[in-house]
Each structure stands twice: as C-alpha cells, then as structure tokens.
CSV table of C-alpha atoms in Angstrom, one decimal:
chain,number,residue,atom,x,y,z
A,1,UNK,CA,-38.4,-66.1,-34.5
A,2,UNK,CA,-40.0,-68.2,-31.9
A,3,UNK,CA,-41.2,-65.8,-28.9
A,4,UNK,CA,-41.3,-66.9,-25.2
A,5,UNK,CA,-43.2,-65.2,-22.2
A,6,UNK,CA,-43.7,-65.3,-18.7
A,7,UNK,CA,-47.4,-65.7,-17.7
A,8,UNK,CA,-48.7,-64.8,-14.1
A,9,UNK,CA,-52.1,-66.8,-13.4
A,10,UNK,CA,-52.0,-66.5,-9.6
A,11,UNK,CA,-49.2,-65.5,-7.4
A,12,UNK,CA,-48.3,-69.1,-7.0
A,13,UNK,CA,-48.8,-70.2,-10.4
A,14,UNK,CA,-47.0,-69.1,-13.5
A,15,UNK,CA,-46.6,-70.8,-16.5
A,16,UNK,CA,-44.3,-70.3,-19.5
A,17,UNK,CA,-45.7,-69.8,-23.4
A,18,UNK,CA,-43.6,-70.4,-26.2
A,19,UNK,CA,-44.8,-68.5,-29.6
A,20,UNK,CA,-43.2,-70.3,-32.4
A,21,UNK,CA,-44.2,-67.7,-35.3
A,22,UNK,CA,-43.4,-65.1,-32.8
A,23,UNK,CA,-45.6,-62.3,-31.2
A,24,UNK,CA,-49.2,-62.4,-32.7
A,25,UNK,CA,-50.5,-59.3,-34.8
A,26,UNK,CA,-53.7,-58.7,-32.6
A,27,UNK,CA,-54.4,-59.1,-28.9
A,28,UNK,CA,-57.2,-61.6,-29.9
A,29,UNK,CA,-54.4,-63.6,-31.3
A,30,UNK,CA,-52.8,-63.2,-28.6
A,31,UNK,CA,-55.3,-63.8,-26.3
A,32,UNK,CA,-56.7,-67.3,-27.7
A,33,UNK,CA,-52.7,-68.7,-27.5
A,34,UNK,CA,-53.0,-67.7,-23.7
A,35,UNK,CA,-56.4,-69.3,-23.2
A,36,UNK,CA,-55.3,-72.4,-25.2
A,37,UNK,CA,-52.3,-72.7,-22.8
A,38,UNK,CA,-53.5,-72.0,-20.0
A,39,UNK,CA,-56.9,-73.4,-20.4
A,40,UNK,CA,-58.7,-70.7,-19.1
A,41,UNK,CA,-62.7,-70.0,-19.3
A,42,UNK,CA,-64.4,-66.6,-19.4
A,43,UNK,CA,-62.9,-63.2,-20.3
A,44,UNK,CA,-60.2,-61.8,-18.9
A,45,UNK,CA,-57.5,-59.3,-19.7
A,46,UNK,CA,-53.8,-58.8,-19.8
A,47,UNK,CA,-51.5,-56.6,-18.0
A,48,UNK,CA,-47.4,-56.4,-18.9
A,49,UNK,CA,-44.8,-54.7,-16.8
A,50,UNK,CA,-44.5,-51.1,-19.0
A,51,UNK,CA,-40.0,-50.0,-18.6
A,52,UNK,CA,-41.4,-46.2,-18.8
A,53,UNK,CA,-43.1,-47.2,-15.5
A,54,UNK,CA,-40.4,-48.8,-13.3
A,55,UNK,CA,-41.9,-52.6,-14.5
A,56,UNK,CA,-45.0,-51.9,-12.8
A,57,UNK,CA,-48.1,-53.9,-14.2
A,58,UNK,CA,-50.1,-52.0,-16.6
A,59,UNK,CA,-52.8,-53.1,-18.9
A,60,UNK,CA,-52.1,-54.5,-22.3
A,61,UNK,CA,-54.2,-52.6,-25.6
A,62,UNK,CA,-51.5,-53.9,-28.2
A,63,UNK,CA,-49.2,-56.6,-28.8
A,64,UNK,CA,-46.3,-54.4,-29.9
A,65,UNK,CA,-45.5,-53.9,-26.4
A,66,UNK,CA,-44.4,-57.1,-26.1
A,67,UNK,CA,-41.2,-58.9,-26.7
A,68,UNK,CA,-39.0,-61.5,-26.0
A,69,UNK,CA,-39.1,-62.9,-22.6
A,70,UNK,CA,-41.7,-60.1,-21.6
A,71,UNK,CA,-44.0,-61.0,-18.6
A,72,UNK,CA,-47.8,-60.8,-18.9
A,73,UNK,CA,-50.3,-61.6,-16.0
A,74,UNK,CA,-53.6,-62.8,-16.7
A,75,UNK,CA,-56.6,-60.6,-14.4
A,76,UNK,CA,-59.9,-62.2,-14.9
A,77,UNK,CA,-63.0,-59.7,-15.1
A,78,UNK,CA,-65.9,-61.1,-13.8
A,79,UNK,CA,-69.8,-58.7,-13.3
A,80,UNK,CA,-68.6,-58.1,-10.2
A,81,UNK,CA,-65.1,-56.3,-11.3
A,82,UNK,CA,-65.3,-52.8,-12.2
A,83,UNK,CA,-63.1,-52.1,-15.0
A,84,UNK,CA,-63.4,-48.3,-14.6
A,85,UNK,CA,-60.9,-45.6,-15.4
A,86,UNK,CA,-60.9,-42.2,-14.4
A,87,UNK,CA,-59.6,-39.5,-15.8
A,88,UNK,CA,-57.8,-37.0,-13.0
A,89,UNK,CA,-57.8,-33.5,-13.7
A,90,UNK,CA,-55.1,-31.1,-12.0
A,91,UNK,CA,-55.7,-28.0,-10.3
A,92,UNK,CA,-54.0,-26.0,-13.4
A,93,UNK,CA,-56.5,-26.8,-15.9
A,94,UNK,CA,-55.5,-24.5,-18.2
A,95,UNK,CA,-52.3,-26.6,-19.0
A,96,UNK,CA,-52.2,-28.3,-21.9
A,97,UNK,CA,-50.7,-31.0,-20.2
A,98,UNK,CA,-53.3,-30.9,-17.4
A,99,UNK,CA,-54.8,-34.6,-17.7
A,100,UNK,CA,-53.7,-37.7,-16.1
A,101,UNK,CA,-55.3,-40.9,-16.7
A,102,UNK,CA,-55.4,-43.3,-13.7
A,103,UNK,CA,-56.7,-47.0,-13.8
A,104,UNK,CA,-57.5,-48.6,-10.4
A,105,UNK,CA,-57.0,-51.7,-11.5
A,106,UNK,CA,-53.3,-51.9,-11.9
A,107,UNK,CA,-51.0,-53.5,-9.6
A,108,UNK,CA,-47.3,-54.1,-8.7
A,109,UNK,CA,-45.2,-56.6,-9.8
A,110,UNK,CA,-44.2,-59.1,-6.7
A,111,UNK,CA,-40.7,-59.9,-7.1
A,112,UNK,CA,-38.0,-62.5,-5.9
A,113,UNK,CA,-37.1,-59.7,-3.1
A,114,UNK,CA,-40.7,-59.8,-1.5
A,115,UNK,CA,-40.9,-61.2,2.0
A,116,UNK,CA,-43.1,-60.6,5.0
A,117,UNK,CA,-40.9,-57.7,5.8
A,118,UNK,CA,-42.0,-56.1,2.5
A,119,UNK,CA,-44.1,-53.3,2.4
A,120,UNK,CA,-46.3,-52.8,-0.6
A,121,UNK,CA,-47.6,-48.7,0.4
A,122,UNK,CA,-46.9,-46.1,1.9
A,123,UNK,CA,-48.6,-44.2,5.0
A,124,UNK,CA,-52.0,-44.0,3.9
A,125,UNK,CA,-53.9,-40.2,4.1
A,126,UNK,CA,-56.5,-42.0,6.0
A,127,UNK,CA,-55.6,-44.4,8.4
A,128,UNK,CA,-57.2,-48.0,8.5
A,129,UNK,CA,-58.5,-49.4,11.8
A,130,UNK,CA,-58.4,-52.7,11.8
A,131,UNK,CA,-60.9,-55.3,13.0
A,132,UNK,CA,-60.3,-56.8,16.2
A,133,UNK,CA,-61.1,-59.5,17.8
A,134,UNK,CA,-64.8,-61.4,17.9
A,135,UNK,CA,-65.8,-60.4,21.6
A,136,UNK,CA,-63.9,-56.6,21.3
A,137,UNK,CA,-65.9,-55.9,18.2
A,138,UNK,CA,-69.0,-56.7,19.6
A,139,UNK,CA,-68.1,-54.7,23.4
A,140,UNK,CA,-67.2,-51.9,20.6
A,141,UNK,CA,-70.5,-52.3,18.8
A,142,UNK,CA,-72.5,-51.9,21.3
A,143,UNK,CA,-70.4,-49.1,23.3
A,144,UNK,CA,-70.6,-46.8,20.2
A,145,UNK,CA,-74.4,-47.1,19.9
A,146,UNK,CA,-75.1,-46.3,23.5
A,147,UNK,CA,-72.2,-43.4,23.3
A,148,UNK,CA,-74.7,-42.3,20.5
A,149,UNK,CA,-77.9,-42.4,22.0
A,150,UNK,CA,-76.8,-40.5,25.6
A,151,UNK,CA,-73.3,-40.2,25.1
A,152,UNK,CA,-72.2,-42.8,27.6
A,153,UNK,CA,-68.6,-43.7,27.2
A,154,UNK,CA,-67.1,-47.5,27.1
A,155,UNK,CA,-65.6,-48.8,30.3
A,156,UNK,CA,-63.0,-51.3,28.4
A,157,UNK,CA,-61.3,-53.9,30.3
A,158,UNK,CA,-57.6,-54.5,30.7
A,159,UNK,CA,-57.6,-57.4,27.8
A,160,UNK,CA,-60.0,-55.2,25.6
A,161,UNK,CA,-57.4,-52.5,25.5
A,162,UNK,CA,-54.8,-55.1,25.2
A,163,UNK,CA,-56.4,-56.0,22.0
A,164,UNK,CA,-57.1,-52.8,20.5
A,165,UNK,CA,-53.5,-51.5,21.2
A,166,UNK,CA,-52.1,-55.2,19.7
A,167,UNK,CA,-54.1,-54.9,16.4
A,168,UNK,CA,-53.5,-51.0,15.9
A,169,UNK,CA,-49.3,-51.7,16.5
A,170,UNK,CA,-49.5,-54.5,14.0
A,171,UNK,CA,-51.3,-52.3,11.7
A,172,UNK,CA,-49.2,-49.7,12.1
A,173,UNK,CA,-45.5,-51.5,11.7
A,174,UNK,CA,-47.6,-52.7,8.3
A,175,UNK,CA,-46.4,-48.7,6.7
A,176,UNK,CA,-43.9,-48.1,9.4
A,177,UNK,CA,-41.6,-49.1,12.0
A,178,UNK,CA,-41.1,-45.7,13.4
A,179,UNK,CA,-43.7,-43.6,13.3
A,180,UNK,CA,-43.4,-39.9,14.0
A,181,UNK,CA,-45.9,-38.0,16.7
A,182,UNK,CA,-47.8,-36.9,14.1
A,183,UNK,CA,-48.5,-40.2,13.2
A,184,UNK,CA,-49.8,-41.2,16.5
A,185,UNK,CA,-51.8,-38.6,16.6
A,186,UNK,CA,-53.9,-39.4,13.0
A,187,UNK,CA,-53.9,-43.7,14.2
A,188,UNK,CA,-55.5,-41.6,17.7
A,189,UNK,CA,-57.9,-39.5,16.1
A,190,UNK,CA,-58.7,-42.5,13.5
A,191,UNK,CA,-59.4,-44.6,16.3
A,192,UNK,CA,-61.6,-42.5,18.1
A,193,UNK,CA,-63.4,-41.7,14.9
A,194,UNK,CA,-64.8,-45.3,14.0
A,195,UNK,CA,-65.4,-46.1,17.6
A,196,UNK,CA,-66.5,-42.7,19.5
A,197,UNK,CA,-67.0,-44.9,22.3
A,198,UNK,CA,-63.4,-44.8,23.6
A,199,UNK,CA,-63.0,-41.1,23.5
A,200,UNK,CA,-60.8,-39.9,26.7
A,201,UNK,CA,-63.0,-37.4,29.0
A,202,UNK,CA,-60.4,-34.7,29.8
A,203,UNK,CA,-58.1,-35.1,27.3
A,204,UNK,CA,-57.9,-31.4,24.6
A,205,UNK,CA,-58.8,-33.5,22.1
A,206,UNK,CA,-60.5,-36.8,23.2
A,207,UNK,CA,-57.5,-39.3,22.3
A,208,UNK,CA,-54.5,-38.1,24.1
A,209,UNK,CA,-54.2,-41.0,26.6
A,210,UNK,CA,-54.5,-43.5,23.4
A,211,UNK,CA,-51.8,-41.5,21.8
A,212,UNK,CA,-49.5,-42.1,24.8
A,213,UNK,CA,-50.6,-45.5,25.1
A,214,UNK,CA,-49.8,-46.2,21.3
A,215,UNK,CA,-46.5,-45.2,21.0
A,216,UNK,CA,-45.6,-47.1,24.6
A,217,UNK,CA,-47.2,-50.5,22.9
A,218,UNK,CA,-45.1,-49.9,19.5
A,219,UNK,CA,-41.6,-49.5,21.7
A,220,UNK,CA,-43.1,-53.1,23.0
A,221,UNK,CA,-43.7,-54.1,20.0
A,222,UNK,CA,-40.3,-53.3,17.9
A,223,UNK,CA,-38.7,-54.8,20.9
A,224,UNK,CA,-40.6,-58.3,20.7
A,225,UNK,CA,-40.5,-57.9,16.6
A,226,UNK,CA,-36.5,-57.7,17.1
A,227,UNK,CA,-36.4,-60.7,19.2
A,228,UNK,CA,-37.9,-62.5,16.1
A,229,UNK,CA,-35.1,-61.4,13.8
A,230,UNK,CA,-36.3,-58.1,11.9
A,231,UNK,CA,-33.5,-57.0,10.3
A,232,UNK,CA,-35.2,-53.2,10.3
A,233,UNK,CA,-34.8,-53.4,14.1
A,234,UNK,CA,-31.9,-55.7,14.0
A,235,UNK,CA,-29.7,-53.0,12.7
A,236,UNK,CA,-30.4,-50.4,15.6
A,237,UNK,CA,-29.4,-53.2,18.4
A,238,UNK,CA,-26.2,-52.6,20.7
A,239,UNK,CA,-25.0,-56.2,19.5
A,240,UNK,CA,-25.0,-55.0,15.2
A,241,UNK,CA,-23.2,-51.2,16.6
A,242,UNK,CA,-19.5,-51.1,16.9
A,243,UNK,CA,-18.5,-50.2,20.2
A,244,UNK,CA,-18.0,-46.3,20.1
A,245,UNK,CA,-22.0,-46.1,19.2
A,246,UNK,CA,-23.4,-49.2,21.6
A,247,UNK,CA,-25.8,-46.9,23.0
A,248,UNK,CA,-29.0,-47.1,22.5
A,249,UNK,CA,-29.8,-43.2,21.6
A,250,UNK,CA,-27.0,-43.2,19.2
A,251,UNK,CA,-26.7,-43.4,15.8
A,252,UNK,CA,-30.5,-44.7,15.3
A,253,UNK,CA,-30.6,-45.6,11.8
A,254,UNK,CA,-34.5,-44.9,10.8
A,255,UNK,CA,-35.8,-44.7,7.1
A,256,UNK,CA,-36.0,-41.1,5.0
A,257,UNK,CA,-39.0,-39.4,4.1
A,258,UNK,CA,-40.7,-41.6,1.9
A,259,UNK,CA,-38.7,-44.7,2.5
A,260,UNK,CA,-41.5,-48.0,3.0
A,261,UNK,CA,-38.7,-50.7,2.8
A,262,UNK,CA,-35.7,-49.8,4.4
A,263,UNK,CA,-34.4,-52.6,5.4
A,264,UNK,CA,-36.3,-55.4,4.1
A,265,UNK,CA,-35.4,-59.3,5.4
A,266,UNK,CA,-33.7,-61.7,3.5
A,267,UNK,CA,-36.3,-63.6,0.8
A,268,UNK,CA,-37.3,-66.9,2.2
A,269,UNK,CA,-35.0,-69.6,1.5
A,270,UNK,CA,-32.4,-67.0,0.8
A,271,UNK,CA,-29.2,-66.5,2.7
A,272,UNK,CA,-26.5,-63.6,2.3
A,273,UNK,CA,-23.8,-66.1,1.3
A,274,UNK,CA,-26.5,-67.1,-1.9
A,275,UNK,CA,-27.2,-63.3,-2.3
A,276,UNK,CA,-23.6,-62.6,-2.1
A,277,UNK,CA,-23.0,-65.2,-5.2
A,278,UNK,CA,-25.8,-63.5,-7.1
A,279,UNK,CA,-24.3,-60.1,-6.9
A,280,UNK,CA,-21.1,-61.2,-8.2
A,281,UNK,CA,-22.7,-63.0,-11.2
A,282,UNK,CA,-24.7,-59.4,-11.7
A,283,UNK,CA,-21.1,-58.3,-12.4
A,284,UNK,CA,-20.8,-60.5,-15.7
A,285,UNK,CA,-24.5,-60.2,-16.8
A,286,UNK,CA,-24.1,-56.2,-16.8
A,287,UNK,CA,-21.2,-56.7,-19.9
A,288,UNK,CA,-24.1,-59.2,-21.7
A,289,UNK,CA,-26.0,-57.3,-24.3
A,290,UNK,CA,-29.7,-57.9,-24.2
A,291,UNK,CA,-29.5,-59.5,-20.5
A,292,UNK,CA,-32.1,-57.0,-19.0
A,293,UNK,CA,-34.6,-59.9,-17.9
A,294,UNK,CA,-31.7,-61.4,-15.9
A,295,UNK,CA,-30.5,-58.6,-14.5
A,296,UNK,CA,-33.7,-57.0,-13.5
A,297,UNK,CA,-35.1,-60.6,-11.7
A,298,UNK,CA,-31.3,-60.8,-10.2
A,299,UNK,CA,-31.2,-57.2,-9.0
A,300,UNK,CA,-34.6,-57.4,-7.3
A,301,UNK,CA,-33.6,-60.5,-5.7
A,302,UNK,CA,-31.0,-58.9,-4.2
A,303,UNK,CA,-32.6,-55.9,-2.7
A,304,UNK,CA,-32.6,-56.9,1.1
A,305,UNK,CA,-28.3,-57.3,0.3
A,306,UNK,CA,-28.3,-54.3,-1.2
A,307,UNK,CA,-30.1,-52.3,1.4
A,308,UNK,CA,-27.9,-53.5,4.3
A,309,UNK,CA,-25.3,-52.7,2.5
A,310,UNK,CA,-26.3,-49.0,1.9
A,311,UNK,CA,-27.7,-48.3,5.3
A,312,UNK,CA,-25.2,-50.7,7.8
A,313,UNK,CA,-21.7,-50.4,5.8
A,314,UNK,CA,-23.4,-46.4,4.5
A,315,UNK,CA,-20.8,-47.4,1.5
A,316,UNK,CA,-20.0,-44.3,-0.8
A,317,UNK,CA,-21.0,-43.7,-4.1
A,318,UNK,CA,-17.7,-44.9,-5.7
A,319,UNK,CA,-17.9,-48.3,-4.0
A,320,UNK,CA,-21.3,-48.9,-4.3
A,321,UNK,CA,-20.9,-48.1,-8.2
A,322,UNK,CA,-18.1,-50.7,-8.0
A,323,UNK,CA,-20.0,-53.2,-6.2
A,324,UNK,CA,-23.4,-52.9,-8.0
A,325,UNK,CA,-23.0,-51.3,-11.4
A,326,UNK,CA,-26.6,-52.3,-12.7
A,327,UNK,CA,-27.8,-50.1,-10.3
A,328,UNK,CA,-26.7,-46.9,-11.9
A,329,UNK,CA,-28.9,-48.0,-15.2
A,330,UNK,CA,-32.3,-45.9,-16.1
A,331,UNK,CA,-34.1,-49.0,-15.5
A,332,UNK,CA,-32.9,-49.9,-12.1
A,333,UNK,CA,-33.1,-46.3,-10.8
A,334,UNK,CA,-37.0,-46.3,-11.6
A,335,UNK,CA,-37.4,-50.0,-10.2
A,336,UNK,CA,-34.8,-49.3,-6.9
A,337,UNK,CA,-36.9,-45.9,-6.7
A,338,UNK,CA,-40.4,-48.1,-6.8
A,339,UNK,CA,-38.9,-50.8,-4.3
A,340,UNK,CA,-37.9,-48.6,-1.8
A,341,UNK,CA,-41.0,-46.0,-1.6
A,342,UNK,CA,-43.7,-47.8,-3.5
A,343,UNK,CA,-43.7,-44.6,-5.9
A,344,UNK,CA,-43.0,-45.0,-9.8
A,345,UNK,CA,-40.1,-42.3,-10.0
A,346,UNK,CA,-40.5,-41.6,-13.6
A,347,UNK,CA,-44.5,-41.4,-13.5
A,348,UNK,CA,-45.1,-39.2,-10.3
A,349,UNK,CA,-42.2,-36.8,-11.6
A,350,UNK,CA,-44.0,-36.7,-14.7
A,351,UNK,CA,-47.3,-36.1,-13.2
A,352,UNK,CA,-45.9,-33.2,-10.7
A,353,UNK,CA,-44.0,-31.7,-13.7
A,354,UNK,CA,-47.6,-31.8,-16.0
A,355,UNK,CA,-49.3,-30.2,-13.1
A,356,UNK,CA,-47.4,-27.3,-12.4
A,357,UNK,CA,-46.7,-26.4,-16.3
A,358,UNK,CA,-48.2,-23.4,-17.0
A,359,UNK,CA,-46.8,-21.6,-13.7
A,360,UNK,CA,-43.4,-23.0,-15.1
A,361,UNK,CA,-43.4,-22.0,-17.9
A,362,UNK,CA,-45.1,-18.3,-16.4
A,363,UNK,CA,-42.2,-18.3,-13.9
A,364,UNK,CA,-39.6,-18.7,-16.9
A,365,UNK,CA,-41.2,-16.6,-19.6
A,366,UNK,CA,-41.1,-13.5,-16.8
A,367,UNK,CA,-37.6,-14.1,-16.3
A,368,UNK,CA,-35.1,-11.7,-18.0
A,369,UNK,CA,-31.4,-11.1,-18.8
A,370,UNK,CA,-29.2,-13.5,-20.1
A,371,UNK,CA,-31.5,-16.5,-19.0
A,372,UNK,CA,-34.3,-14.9,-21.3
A,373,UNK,CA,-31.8,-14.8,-24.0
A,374,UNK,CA,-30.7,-18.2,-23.4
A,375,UNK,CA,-34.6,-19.5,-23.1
A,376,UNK,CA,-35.9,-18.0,-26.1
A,377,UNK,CA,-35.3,-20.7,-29.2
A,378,UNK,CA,-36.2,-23.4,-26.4
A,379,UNK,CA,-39.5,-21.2,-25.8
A,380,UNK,CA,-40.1,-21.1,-29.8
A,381,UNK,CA,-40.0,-24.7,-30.2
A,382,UNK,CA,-42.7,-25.1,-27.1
A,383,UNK,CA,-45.3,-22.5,-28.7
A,384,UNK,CA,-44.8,-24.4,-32.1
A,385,UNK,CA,-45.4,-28.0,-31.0
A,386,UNK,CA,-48.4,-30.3,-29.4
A,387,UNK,CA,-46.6,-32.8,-28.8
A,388,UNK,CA,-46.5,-33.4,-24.7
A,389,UNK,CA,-43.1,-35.2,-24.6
A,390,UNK,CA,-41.5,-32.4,-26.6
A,391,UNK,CA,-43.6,-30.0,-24.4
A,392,UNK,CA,-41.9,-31.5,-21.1
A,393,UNK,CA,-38.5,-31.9,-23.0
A,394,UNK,CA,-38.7,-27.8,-23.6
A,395,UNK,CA,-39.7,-27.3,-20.3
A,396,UNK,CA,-37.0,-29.4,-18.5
A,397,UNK,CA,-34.3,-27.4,-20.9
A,398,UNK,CA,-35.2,-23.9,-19.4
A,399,UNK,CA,-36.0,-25.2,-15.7
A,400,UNK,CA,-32.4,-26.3,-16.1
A,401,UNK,CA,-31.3,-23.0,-17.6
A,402,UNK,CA,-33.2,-20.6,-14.9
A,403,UNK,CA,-31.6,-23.0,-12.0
A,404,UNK,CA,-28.1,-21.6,-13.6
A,405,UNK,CA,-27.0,-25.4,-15.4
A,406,UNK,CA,-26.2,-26.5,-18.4
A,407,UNK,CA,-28.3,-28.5,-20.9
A,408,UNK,CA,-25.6,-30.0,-22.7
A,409,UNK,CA,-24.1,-31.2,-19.3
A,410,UNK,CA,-27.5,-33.2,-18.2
A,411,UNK,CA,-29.3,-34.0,-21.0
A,412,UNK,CA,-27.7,-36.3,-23.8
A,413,UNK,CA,-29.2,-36.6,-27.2
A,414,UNK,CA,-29.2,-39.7,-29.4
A,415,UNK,CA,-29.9,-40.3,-33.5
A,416,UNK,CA,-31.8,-43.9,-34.1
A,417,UNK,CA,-30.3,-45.7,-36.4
A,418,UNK,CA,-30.9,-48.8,-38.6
C-alpha cells in the first residue's frame, strides 16, 4: 500500500513523500528515498515524533516505527555536531531499573498552536543573563575587571540601568509572566554573579536593591505587554472581569506550579471564530477511526481556545468533556501535559517511578496485614521477571494496593487480537 509522510527540512520548509511500495525495510532505504526527494547532500539523520513520548521528536534506528502519515524531520550532522548520548544514572543504583538514557539532541515538535506567546521551557536551575546592549557590555566589561583588580564598584548611569533592567524583564517574561520572590532573588543573584561589578554596598547580600528594582520594572513591563494585547495579562484586566471582581487584587488568575503556557495567544492568522469552527469539526473526527493525525494537528491548533476556555469560563469537567472529547484520549493527555509545562508526562513519571524503585518496592514489601496478603502474587511475579515494563506494571499494582485502591478499578487489561 502506498505510504505517505510528512518531512520537516527547516521550520519553514516541509515537504511531503509518497512511498508507493510502502515503508522501506531498512533505514538506508529509507534514507536514499528522502535524499532523492529532497535532494539533500551530506549525512544526516532522522527523528519521528514517538506516541509513548507525548509526539515529541526522537531519533529514528528502525523503520517499523513508522506508518502512514507519520512525520519525520530531517537533522543534518555536520564535524561540528556532537552526536553524543549519555547515559544518566540515578541515585538508587541498586535498582534494576536505575538507567535512563538521555540524548541531547532531541527536540520538540512546533505545532499549529505555537506563537510568540509560546514558551518552549520552563524556569531554568540557572538563570541566563542576557547580552545587552553594544555600549552597556563594554561599560560592564570594563567595570568587572577593575571591580577585580581593587574591588572598585560600577557607577552605572540612568540609561545603563534602564538597559540592564529592559533586557533581564524581557528575559524573564521569556519562562514567566509572574514570577515569585524567589525568583527575583536567583535573576538578582545571577546578575550580580556574571557582572560583580554592580553588586549593592550595604545590601545583606549584595543584590537587594536590583531585586526591588526587578520586580518594579516587570509590573512595568506586564503593564506595557498588556497594552499590546497578551492574552496572559489580558485575562487579569478590570475590562475582561465581571463586575463583582473589577478590582485589581481580586481574583488574579496566575499559572500553577509548573504551568509555561497558560494562556498562550491566538496562532497568527488565527481568530477565535476560525478556532471555534475547528473545535466543532474535532467533534466529528473523534467518531472517525484511524483520524489520529487530524485530530492531533486540529487539537494543537486549538490550544490557545482551549486554554481560555479552562482558565476564563474555569468550565467543569462535565462540560469541558462535552465540548472537547479528544482531550480525554491517552494521547492528548501526554501532548496537553507537554504543551502546557514543556514536560513529557508519560516519560518524567516513568523516570521518577524507575528512580525511586527499590525504596518502593522496600516500602511495600515491609508492609503487613491484609495489604501484604493482597501484594504477595503481584510480588511473585516481580521477583520472577526482567522485563522493566512488567517490573513497573507490578510495582504500580501494589503502590495502588498500599494507597487503599483497587487495581481492577484503574488499570484495564486488553487481549491482542488478529
């Protein structure tokens, strides 16, 4: 059966390939139908988006990953590209589940739901400063190395510090709009660390002042950013509040824990009536077998819809099952999950759940009474297999069992047939 797949060259430039005799045996196959296409030069390898891992991009090692209407991007490797994967290994080591390969070289998907508005990562551990402009880099340069030699400190000027505080906000409202005062304090601290120059004399800790002065220029600059038409700001204005709540302290609607997009704007050339006519098409292509391609590209556009919806209207569960029914599908949990935080769902639980296996599993094995009882077969089939999926299997059955739930009542079981 002829075979057709999506092929990302460059982020503006994707091609289709149609496979008469169907998916090729061998990736070299594969890989000279691509290059014939596509007329490309050089080596270069193949990453598809992998359903276990919310459709993010991983690399391609055999063609039976593939299938109709699958998406492949094309990442050239040049001497200059490392091409390196390292193996992680968690603090239990003892677990048999204890290693977790990571490859550097993977990325995200962009989707029909990106926009500007889209963030792509979460709070980093280390926060980037970011270059500023021509004249304060230099000012900085040489501050720094006489702060180094006899510890002379920078006398910046009013536009200097205008810059610094203009770049830092910007960077800043790149991982979030609302940052707590912890937050401040680690962009403070960063700043002061790449340029010791601008340390405060006084201050308990030698950034206070730039703390104070950061969260001051971020109030600015949500207030300027909302002018513009954010619709993460938009939301929190007296005009979008119904009347009991039009004040400005009240019923603030700020992202969760973990949330990178919560609000995301409209995709560009997009409008809510469009977005509106796509969700009520999403209600036909759910009841199509083998529509997942459709669905998925359909339910991704949608996102910035979707996310009003939940956040502005806060619509229950019943509705919003109503409304968007795709959304309650394994696959759309793991790729909602990875559009909202950033995070594969499926592979960090996974991870977290390999890590902490043999304390688990110590926790359960210690327990007694009737959860021991019930435990035991589960137990026996653990011991007897080296298998890791059946491994995490037994151990999500008696995690289940010590938290005082049913099995039978989560988990459903499934024969393959012909």
């Amino acid at each position: 059966m002829p075979v057709k797949l999506r092929i990302i060259l460059k982020p503006d430039d994707t091609r289709k390939l149609l496979l008469r005799d169907g998916i090729p045996n061998t990736m070299e196959q594969l890989m000279d139908e691509v290059r014939k296409v596509c007329g490309l030069n050089g080596e270069f390898r193949l990453q598809y988006q992998d359903k276990d891992f919310g459709d993010a991009l991983v690399n391609l090692t055999s063609t039976d990953e593939l299938e109709d209407l699958s998406t492949i991007k094309v990442i050239p490797i040049s001497d200059e590209c490392s091409q390196r994967s390292d193996v992680i290994v968690l603090e239990d080591a003892q677990s048999p589940l204890s290693l977790s390969w990571h490859s550097d070289d993977t990325e995200i998907l962009s989707s029909p739901s990106s926009s500007v508005s889209t963030r792509s990562e979460m709070w980093p551990r280390e926060f980037p400063i970011p270059k500023f402009s021509y004249d304060t880099e230099l000012q900085l340069e040489k501050g720094n190395a006489e702060y180094r030699a006899n510890k002379t400190r920078f006398e910046h000027s009013t536009k200097t510090k205008s810059d610094i505080l203009e770049k830092v906000a910007e960077e800043i409202f790149k991982f979030k709009a609302y940052p707590t005062d912890a937050d401040y304090s680690e962009v403070a601290e960063a700043l002061i660390k790449k340029h010791p120059c601008l340390s405060e004399p006084g201050s308990y800790n030698g950034c206070y002042g730039w703390k104070q002065r950061l969260k001051t220029k971020m109030g600015n600059y949500r207030t300027q950013l909302k002018g513009t038409g954010c619709s993460e700001l938009l939301v929190n204005s007296l005009k979008s509040k119904t009347p009991e709540d039009a004040l400005p302290a009240k019923n603030v609607k700020r992202p969760r824990r973990g949330e990178a997009n919560h609000i995301p704007d409209l995709p560009t050339g997009e409008t809510q009536e469009k977005l509106e006519n796509e969700r009520l098409s999403l209600l036909t292509d759910i009841k199509k077998r083998d529509n997942r391609a459709v669905i998925k590209d359909k339910m991704a556009k949608t996102f910035s819809l979707r996310r009003r919806e939940i956040v502005e209207k806060e619509l229950g569960v019943e509705e919003l099952r109503e409304r968007w029914p795709a959304l309650f599908t394994v696959d759309e949990i793991n790729a909602e999950f990875l559009r909202i935080t950033t995070v594969p769902l499926q592979t960090r639980f996974l991870a977290s759940l390999d890590k902490h296996y043999s304390k688990l599993i110590e926790l359960i094995r210690r327990k007694g009474g009737v959860i021991r009882e019930k435990t035991q077969e589960i137990l026996k089939v653990l011991d007897l297999s080296l298998e890791a999926n059946i491994k995490r299997e037994c151990l999500l059955k008696c995690l289940i069992l010590y938290l005082g739930e049913d099995p039978n009542q989560m988990i459903k079981e499934y024969l393959v047939s012909s």
